[in-house]
Coordinates of C-alpha atoms in Angstrom, one line a residue:
M1 CA -29.0 -0.4 10.8
K2 CA -26.4 2.2 11.6
I3 CA -22.7 1.2 10.6
L4 CA -19.7 2.8 11.3
L5 CA -16.4 1.9 9.1
V6 CA -12.9 2.8 10.5
S7 CA -9.5 3.3 9.4
P8 CA -7.4 3.6 12.2
S9 CA -4.2 5.6 12.6
S10 CA -1.8 6.2 15.1
G11 CA 1.4 8.1 16.2
L12 CA 2.3 10.4 13.5
W13 CA -0.1 9.2 11.1
K14 CA -3.0 10.5 13.1
G15 CA -4.2 13.6 12.1
I16 CA -1.4 14.0 9.4
S17 CA -3.9 16.0 6.9
R18 CA -3.3 18.9 9.2
R19 CA 0.4 18.8 8.8
S20 CA -0.1 18.1 4.8
F21 CA 2.1 19.7 2.2
F22 CA -1.0 19.7 0.0
N23 CA -3.3 22.3 2.1
G24 CA -5.0 20.0 4.5
R25 CA -5.2 17.2 2.2
T26 CA -3.7 13.5 3.0
F27 CA -1.8 11.6 0.4
R28 CA -3.5 8.5 0.7
F29 CA -4.3 6.7 -2.6
S30 CA -6.8 4.5 -1.5
M31 CA -10.1 3.9 0.9
L32 CA -11.0 0.9 -1.3
S33 CA -11.4 -1.7 1.4
L34 CA -13.9 0.3 3.3
L35 CA -15.7 1.5 0.3
T36 CA -16.1 -2.3 -0.7
V37 CA -17.4 -3.1 2.6
A38 CA -19.8 -0.2 2.6
S39 CA -21.2 -1.3 -1.0
L40 CA -21.7 -5.0 0.4
S41 CA -24.1 -3.7 3.2
P42 CA -27.8 -3.5 3.1
Q43 CA -29.1 -0.7 1.0
D44 CA -31.0 0.5 4.0
A45 CA -28.3 1.0 6.1
K46 CA -26.9 4.1 7.1
I47 CA -23.3 4.0 6.7
R48 CA -20.4 6.2 7.9
I49 CA -16.7 5.8 7.0
V50 CA -14.2 7.9 9.2
D51 CA -10.5 8.0 8.2
E52 CA -8.4 8.7 11.5
Q53 CA -5.8 10.3 9.2
L54 CA -8.4 13.2 9.0
D55 CA -11.0 12.9 11.6
E56 CA -11.7 12.0 15.3
I57 CA -13.6 8.8 16.0
P58 CA -17.1 9.7 17.1
F59 CA -17.3 7.4 20.1
E60 CA -20.2 9.5 21.6
E61 CA -22.2 8.6 18.6
S62 CA -24.7 5.7 18.3
F63 CA -24.0 2.8 16.2
D64 CA -25.3 -0.8 15.7
V65 CA -22.0 -2.3 14.3
V66 CA -18.4 -0.9 14.0
G67 CA -16.3 -2.6 11.3
I68 CA -12.6 -1.8 11.7
T69 CA -9.8 -3.0 9.0
F70 CA -6.3 -2.4 10.1
M71 CA -2.6 -3.7 9.1
T72 CA 0.0 -4.7 12.1
A73 CA 1.3 -1.2 12.9
V74 CA -2.3 0.2 13.8
A75 CA -3.5 -3.3 15.6
P76 CA -3.0 -1.5 18.9
R77 CA -5.0 1.6 18.1
A78 CA -7.7 -0.7 16.5
Y79 CA -7.9 -2.5 19.9
E80 CA -8.3 0.8 21.7
I81 CA -11.2 2.0 19.6
A82 CA -12.6 -1.5 19.8
A83 CA -12.5 -1.1 23.6
E84 CA -14.1 2.1 23.8
F85 CA -17.3 1.1 21.5
R86 CA -17.7 -2.4 23.4
K87 CA -17.8 -0.5 26.8
R88 CA -20.8 1.3 25.1
G89 CA -22.4 -2.0 23.9
V90 CA -21.7 -1.7 20.3
T91 CA -20.9 -5.0 18.2
V92 CA -17.2 -4.5 16.8
V93 CA -15.9 -6.5 13.8
F94 CA -12.4 -6.7 12.6
G95 CA -11.0 -7.5 9.1
G96 CA -8.1 -6.6 7.2
F97 CA -4.5 -8.1 6.7
H98 CA -3.5 -8.4 10.7
T99 CA -6.9 -9.8 11.6
T100 CA -6.2 -12.4 8.5
L101 CA -3.0 -13.3 9.5
N102 CA -3.3 -13.3 13.3
P103 CA -7.4 -14.4 14.0
D104 CA -6.8 -15.9 17.3
E105 CA -5.2 -12.6 18.8
A106 CA -8.0 -10.2 16.8
A107 CA -10.8 -12.1 18.0
Q108 CA -9.6 -11.5 21.9
H109 CA -10.7 -7.8 21.1
C110 CA -13.9 -7.9 19.3
D111 CA -17.2 -9.5 18.8
A112 CA -16.3 -11.1 15.4
I113 CA -13.5 -11.3 12.7
V114 CA -13.8 -11.3 9.0
T115 CA -10.8 -13.3 7.4
G116 CA -9.6 -12.5 3.8
S117 CA -12.0 -10.8 1.9
A118 CA -15.4 -9.0 3.1
S119 CA -16.9 -10.5 -0.2
G120 CA -19.1 -13.4 0.7
A121 CA -18.5 -12.6 4.6
W122 CA -20.1 -9.3 5.6
E123 CA -23.4 -9.7 4.2
P124 CA -24.0 -13.2 6.3
L125 CA -22.7 -11.5 9.1
L126 CA -24.9 -8.7 9.3
E127 CA -28.0 -11.0 8.5
D128 CA -26.8 -13.0 11.8
Y129 CA -26.1 -9.8 13.6
R130 CA -29.8 -9.1 12.8
K131 CA -31.1 -12.3 13.9
G132 CA -29.3 -12.1 17.2
C133 CA -26.8 -15.2 16.2
L134 CA -23.3 -13.5 15.3
K135 CA -20.5 -16.1 14.8
R136 CA -17.2 -15.6 15.7
V137 CA -15.4 -15.8 12.8
Y138 CA -16.5 -15.4 8.7
A139 CA -14.5 -16.2 6.1
G140 CA -14.6 -14.3 2.8
S141 CA -14.7 -15.6 -0.6
D142 CA -11.9 -17.0 -2.4
E143 CA -12.6 -14.5 -5.2
P144 CA -13.4 -11.2 -4.0
S145 CA -15.0 -8.9 -6.4
V146 CA -16.5 -5.5 -7.1
T147 CA -19.9 -6.4 -8.0
R148 CA -21.7 -3.0 -7.9
P149 CA -20.7 0.7 -8.0
L150 CA -18.6 1.8 -4.7
P151 CA -20.5 4.3 -2.7
R152 CA -17.7 7.2 -3.3
H153 CA -20.1 10.0 -1.9
L154 CA -19.2 8.5 1.6
I155 CA -15.8 10.0 1.4
N156 CA -15.0 13.6 0.9
E157 CA -12.9 14.1 -2.1
A158 CA -11.3 17.5 -1.0
D159 CA -9.7 15.8 1.8
Y160 CA -7.6 13.5 -0.3
V161 CA -5.0 14.3 -3.1
T162 CA -6.7 12.0 -5.2
V163 CA -9.8 9.7 -4.4
N164 CA -9.9 7.7 -8.1
A165 CA -8.5 4.3 -7.1
T166 CA -9.5 1.0 -8.4
Y167 CA -8.0 -2.7 -8.8
A168 CA -8.1 -5.1 -11.6
T169 CA -6.2 -8.0 -9.9
L170 CA -5.6 -9.0 -6.5
G171 CA -2.7 -10.9 -5.0
C172 CA 0.5 -12.2 -6.4
T173 CA 1.9 -15.5 -7.4
N174 CA 5.4 -14.9 -6.1
S175 CA 6.7 -15.9 -2.7
C176 CA 8.7 -13.3 -1.2
R177 CA 9.3 -14.1 2.3
F178 CA 8.7 -10.7 4.0
C179 CA 5.5 -9.9 1.9
S180 CA 2.1 -9.8 3.9
I181 CA 0.2 -9.7 0.1
S182 CA 1.3 -13.2 -0.7
A183 CA 0.8 -14.6 2.9
F184 CA -2.8 -12.8 2.8
H185 CA -3.7 -14.3 -0.5
Q186 CA -1.8 -17.4 0.1
G187 CA -0.1 -17.0 -3.3
K188 CA -3.2 -16.8 -5.2
R189 CA -4.2 -14.1 -7.6
Y190 CA -7.5 -12.9 -8.6
Q191 CA -8.7 -10.6 -11.8
R192 CA -11.8 -9.1 -12.3
A193 CA -13.9 -9.0 -15.7
V194 CA -11.8 -6.3 -17.9
Q195 CA -15.2 -4.8 -19.1
D196 CA -16.3 -3.9 -15.4
V197 CA -12.8 -2.3 -14.6
I198 CA -13.3 -0.3 -17.7
E199 CA -16.7 0.9 -16.7
E200 CA -15.6 1.7 -13.2
I201 CA -12.9 3.8 -14.4
S202 CA -15.0 5.8 -16.9
S203 CA -17.1 6.8 -14.0
F204 CA -14.4 8.7 -12.4
N205 CA -14.3 12.6 -12.1
G206 CA -11.2 13.9 -13.5
T207 CA -8.1 12.3 -15.8
F208 CA -6.0 10.5 -13.1
F209 CA -6.2 7.4 -11.0
M210 CA -4.2 4.8 -9.6
F211 CA -4.4 0.8 -10.0
V212 CA -3.6 -0.6 -6.3
D213 CA -2.9 -4.0 -7.6
D214 CA 0.1 -5.7 -6.0
N215 CA 1.4 -6.7 -9.8
L216 CA -0.7 -5.6 -12.5
T217 CA 0.8 -7.0 -15.1
Q218 CA 1.8 -10.5 -13.9
D219 CA -0.8 -12.3 -16.1
R220 CA 0.6 -11.0 -19.5
A221 CA -2.5 -11.9 -21.5
Y222 CA -5.0 -10.4 -19.1
A223 CA -2.8 -7.3 -18.8
V224 CA -3.0 -7.0 -22.6
R225 CA -6.5 -7.1 -22.8
L226 CA -6.7 -4.6 -20.2
L227 CA -4.4 -2.1 -21.5
E228 CA -6.1 -2.4 -24.9
E229 CA -9.3 -1.5 -23.6
L230 CA -7.8 1.5 -21.5
A231 CA -6.2 3.3 -24.3
P232 CA -9.1 4.9 -25.6
L233 CA -10.1 6.5 -22.2
E234 CA -7.1 8.8 -22.5
M235 CA -6.6 8.7 -18.5
K236 CA -3.0 8.9 -16.9
W237 CA -2.5 6.4 -14.2
G238 CA 0.2 4.9 -12.1
T239 CA 0.4 1.2 -10.6
Q240 CA 2.8 -1.4 -9.3
A241 CA 4.8 -4.1 -11.1
S242 CA 7.6 -6.7 -11.0
I243 CA 11.0 -5.6 -12.7
E244 CA 10.4 -8.2 -15.1
I245 CA 8.3 -6.0 -17.3
A246 CA 11.2 -3.8 -18.3
E247 CA 12.4 -6.4 -20.6
D248 CA 8.8 -6.9 -22.4
K249 CA 9.0 -3.5 -24.8
E250 CA 5.6 -4.7 -26.5
L251 CA 4.1 -4.6 -22.9
L252 CA 6.1 -1.4 -22.1
S253 CA 4.3 0.4 -25.4
L254 CA 0.9 -0.9 -24.4
L255 CA 1.2 0.7 -20.9
Q256 CA 2.4 4.1 -22.6
R257 CA -0.4 3.8 -24.9
A258 CA -2.9 3.0 -22.2
G259 CA -1.9 6.0 -20.4
C260 CA 0.5 4.8 -17.7
V261 CA 2.8 7.6 -16.4
G262 CA 4.6 5.8 -13.6
L263 CA 5.5 2.3 -12.0
F264 CA 6.1 1.2 -8.5
I265 CA 8.8 -1.6 -8.8
G266 CA 10.3 -3.2 -5.7
L267 CA 13.8 -3.3 -6.2
E268 CA 14.7 -4.0 -2.6
T269 CA 18.2 -4.2 -2.3
L270 CA 21.6 -4.5 -4.2
S271 CA 22.6 -7.8 -2.8
E272 CA 21.7 -10.9 -4.8
E273 CA 22.2 -13.1 -1.9
A274 CA 19.5 -11.1 0.1
L275 CA 17.1 -11.4 -2.6
R276 CA 17.7 -15.0 -3.0
G277 CA 17.3 -15.4 0.8
Q278 CA 13.7 -14.0 0.4
E279 CA 12.8 -15.9 -2.6
K280 CA 13.0 -12.8 -5.0
R281 CA 15.7 -14.3 -7.5
F282 CA 14.1 -12.6 -10.4
N283 CA 15.3 -9.4 -9.2
Q284 CA 18.8 -8.9 -10.6
P285 CA 20.9 -5.7 -9.3
D286 CA 23.1 -5.8 -12.4
Q287 CA 20.2 -5.3 -14.6
Y288 CA 18.6 -2.5 -12.9
R289 CA 20.1 0.5 -14.7
K290 CA 18.7 -1.4 -17.9
A291 CA 15.4 -1.9 -16.4
V292 CA 14.8 1.8 -15.3
A293 CA 16.3 3.2 -18.7
N294 CA 13.7 0.8 -20.8
V295 CA 11.0 2.2 -18.5
H296 CA 12.1 5.8 -18.9
R297 CA 12.3 5.3 -22.5
Y298 CA 8.6 4.8 -22.8
G299 CA 7.5 8.0 -20.6
M300 CA 7.1 6.3 -17.5
F301 CA 8.9 7.2 -14.0
V302 CA 9.9 4.6 -11.5
E303 CA 9.2 4.7 -7.9
A304 CA 11.6 2.1 -6.2
G305 CA 10.7 0.1 -3.1
I306 CA 13.7 -0.2 -1.0
I307 CA 14.4 -2.2 2.0
F308 CA 17.2 -1.9 4.8
G309 CA 18.0 -4.6 7.4
F310 CA 19.0 -7.8 5.5
D311 CA 21.9 -10.1 6.7
T312 CA 24.2 -8.6 4.0
D313 CA 23.6 -5.1 5.1
S314 CA 26.7 -3.6 6.4
P315 CA 26.8 0.4 7.8
D316 CA 28.1 1.1 4.3
V317 CA 25.0 0.1 2.4
F318 CA 23.0 3.3 2.9
K319 CA 25.7 5.5 1.1
K320 CA 26.1 3.0 -1.7
T321 CA 22.4 2.5 -2.1
L322 CA 21.9 6.1 -2.5
A323 CA 24.5 6.4 -4.8
M324 CA 22.9 3.6 -6.8
L325 CA 19.4 5.2 -7.1
E326 CA 21.2 8.5 -8.2
D327 CA 23.2 6.9 -10.6
I328 CA 20.3 4.7 -12.4
G329 CA 17.9 7.7 -12.5
I330 CA 15.3 6.3 -9.8
D331 CA 12.2 9.2 -9.6
A332 CA 10.7 8.4 -6.2
I333 CA 11.4 6.1 -3.5
Q334 CA 9.8 4.2 -0.5
V335 CA 12.2 3.1 2.0
S336 CA 11.3 0.3 4.6
L337 CA 13.1 -1.3 7.2
L338 CA 12.9 -5.0 7.0
T339 CA 10.0 -5.9 9.1
P340 CA 9.0 -9.4 10.3
I341 CA 5.3 -9.0 10.2
P342 CA 3.4 -11.7 12.0
G343 CA 2.0 -14.3 9.7
T344 CA 4.6 -14.2 7.0
P345 CA 7.4 -16.8 6.7
L346 CA 10.0 -14.0 7.4
H347 CA 8.6 -13.8 10.8
E348 CA 9.0 -17.4 11.6
T349 CA 12.5 -17.4 10.6
M350 CA 13.4 -14.2 12.9
K351 CA 11.3 -15.0 16.0
E352 CA 14.7 -15.6 18.0
R353 CA 15.9 -12.2 16.8
I354 CA 13.1 -10.0 17.5
F355 CA 13.1 -7.8 20.5
D356 CA 10.3 -5.5 20.0
T357 CA 6.9 -7.2 19.8
Y358 CA 4.8 -3.9 20.1
W359 CA 2.8 -4.2 17.0
G360 CA 2.7 -0.2 16.8
H361 CA 6.3 -0.3 15.8
Y362 CA 5.7 -2.7 13.1
D363 CA 5.3 0.2 10.5
Y364 CA 8.5 -0.4 8.4
R365 CA 10.1 2.6 10.2
H366 CA 11.3 0.9 13.3
A367 CA 14.1 -1.7 13.9
V368 CA 12.3 -4.6 15.6
F369 CA 15.0 -7.0 15.6
M370 CA 18.8 -7.5 15.7
P371 CA 20.3 -7.0 12.7
K372 CA 23.4 -9.1 11.6
L373 CA 26.2 -6.4 10.6
M374 CA 25.1 -3.5 12.5
K375 CA 23.3 -1.9 15.7
P376 CA 19.3 -1.5 15.4
E377 CA 19.9 2.2 16.0
D378 CA 22.5 2.5 13.1
L379 CA 19.8 0.7 10.7
Q380 CA 17.2 3.4 11.5
A381 CA 19.9 6.2 11.4
G382 CA 20.8 4.9 8.0
A383 CA 17.4 4.5 6.5
D384 CA 16.4 8.1 7.8
L385 CA 19.7 9.5 6.2
V386 CA 18.7 8.0 2.6
I387 CA 15.2 9.4 3.1
R388 CA 16.4 12.8 3.9
K389 CA 19.1 13.2 1.6
F390 CA 17.1 11.6 -1.6
Y391 CA 14.1 14.1 -0.7
S392 CA 16.0 17.3 0.1
L393 CA 14.9 20.0 -2.2
T394 CA 18.3 20.4 -4.1
A395 CA 18.0 16.7 -5.1
I396 CA 14.4 16.8 -6.1
A397 CA 15.4 19.9 -8.3
K398 CA 17.8 18.0 -10.1
R399 CA 15.3 15.2 -10.8
L400 CA 13.2 18.0 -12.0
F401 CA 15.2 18.9 -15.3
R402 CA 15.7 14.9 -15.9
W403 CA 12.0 14.6 -16.1
L404 CA 11.5 17.4 -18.3
L405 CA 13.9 15.8 -20.8
M406 CA 12.3 12.1 -20.7
P407 CA 9.8 11.3 -23.6
R408 CA 6.3 12.7 -22.5
G409 CA 8.3 14.3 -19.8
R410 CA 6.3 17.8 -20.0
N411 CA 3.2 16.1 -20.2
N412 CA 3.6 13.8 -17.2
I413 CA 6.0 15.8 -14.9
A414 CA 3.1 16.6 -12.5
C415 CA 3.2 12.9 -11.2
P416 CA 6.9 12.6 -10.2
L417 CA 6.9 16.0 -8.8
V418 CA 3.6 15.8 -6.5
L419 CA 4.8 12.4 -5.4
N420 CA 8.2 13.8 -4.5
L421 CA 6.6 16.8 -2.9
A422 CA 4.5 14.5 -0.9
Y423 CA 7.4 12.5 0.5
Y424 CA 9.3 16.0 1.3
G425 CA 6.2 17.0 3.1
R426 CA 6.4 13.6 5.2
V427 CA 10.0 14.2 6.0
K428 CA 9.1 17.4 7.4
A429 CA 6.2 16.4 9.3
F430 CA 7.7 13.3 10.8
G431 CA 10.9 15.2 11.6
I432 CA 13.3 12.7 9.9
R433 CA 16.6 14.0 10.8

């Protein structure tokens, strides 16, 4: 059996490696989803993985099954790829977030879909394919896990800034209304055996890796066990966590000793009212400064997730937010426009205000609904302003001196610097003005 696994890209992301700041490498943290699917395939299967940020789709080659995983923003491209292969008589299977949250739509463009995790679904799907009795829908296991070594040889390490990525937990028990992760996992959270995680990390080449977990420390007892086992490996790594961790000095100390050099934290907005409306009450904007200072005290940088487009956002929110980010010492930002992803609670409550239903614009960089206090074009222009100013070379240089003065700053400076330069490269590649 010959299987092609595809991660589609579109727009400016397609072939972005050719415009990369890092000598042709793409700054993508993880290909874990397709590597996991590959690991679940029969041992005698011939498998090829194609990342469209790097390569062209091999339409002229012969394959038995093509598997495509995708988010909403690349759904139109996934449908194009599927149509081309199906014209050639190839069986196409969809999986991933958009497929799981919008199964009826996705099923119209392929031969079968996998909802939820590939674990528990991909194996019987391929067996049914061999028998000639493929069903339309396969549901993954409620407790997805990595049960065998991932076939990392299927991707070229030289194409990526780093290929060392793994997860210890999946999902998040928070119920933020805009979050597709909560919708995908239905508010559930899963944990791998600590020893399995440690064994996988021990096999990595190099001394840096990423946990792609949605909220690594949400279960404190589990996090403590994991961090205690990680410390002897003397690796450096980054992950995502809730802002609540900043009040837990013991856990911050454990993170430091275990090698954590940076945390992605979703601050989202300065507006308490907006946070309440999105069921994210545990974020308290008046505590952001203290929280960031606490994390810095333990030698870890902070990348903040920022969202613009809440009903409380007026045209002055952009300059106010930029000033706040600089004032409290944020080291990197990921800016998004509020986007009502189909299948999330936010989408259901915003249907009447949505004017753009082309999924390709649901990339968190396009205004697809009518904001309450500004025009859509003002929302996009304001977000671009924040990105451009935060990632100017002058601003990065100013942060450089602060990073050097942080605890462990000289040892860990490569991480925030590389991240900032990657975002700077995207500003140039995407022509953000």
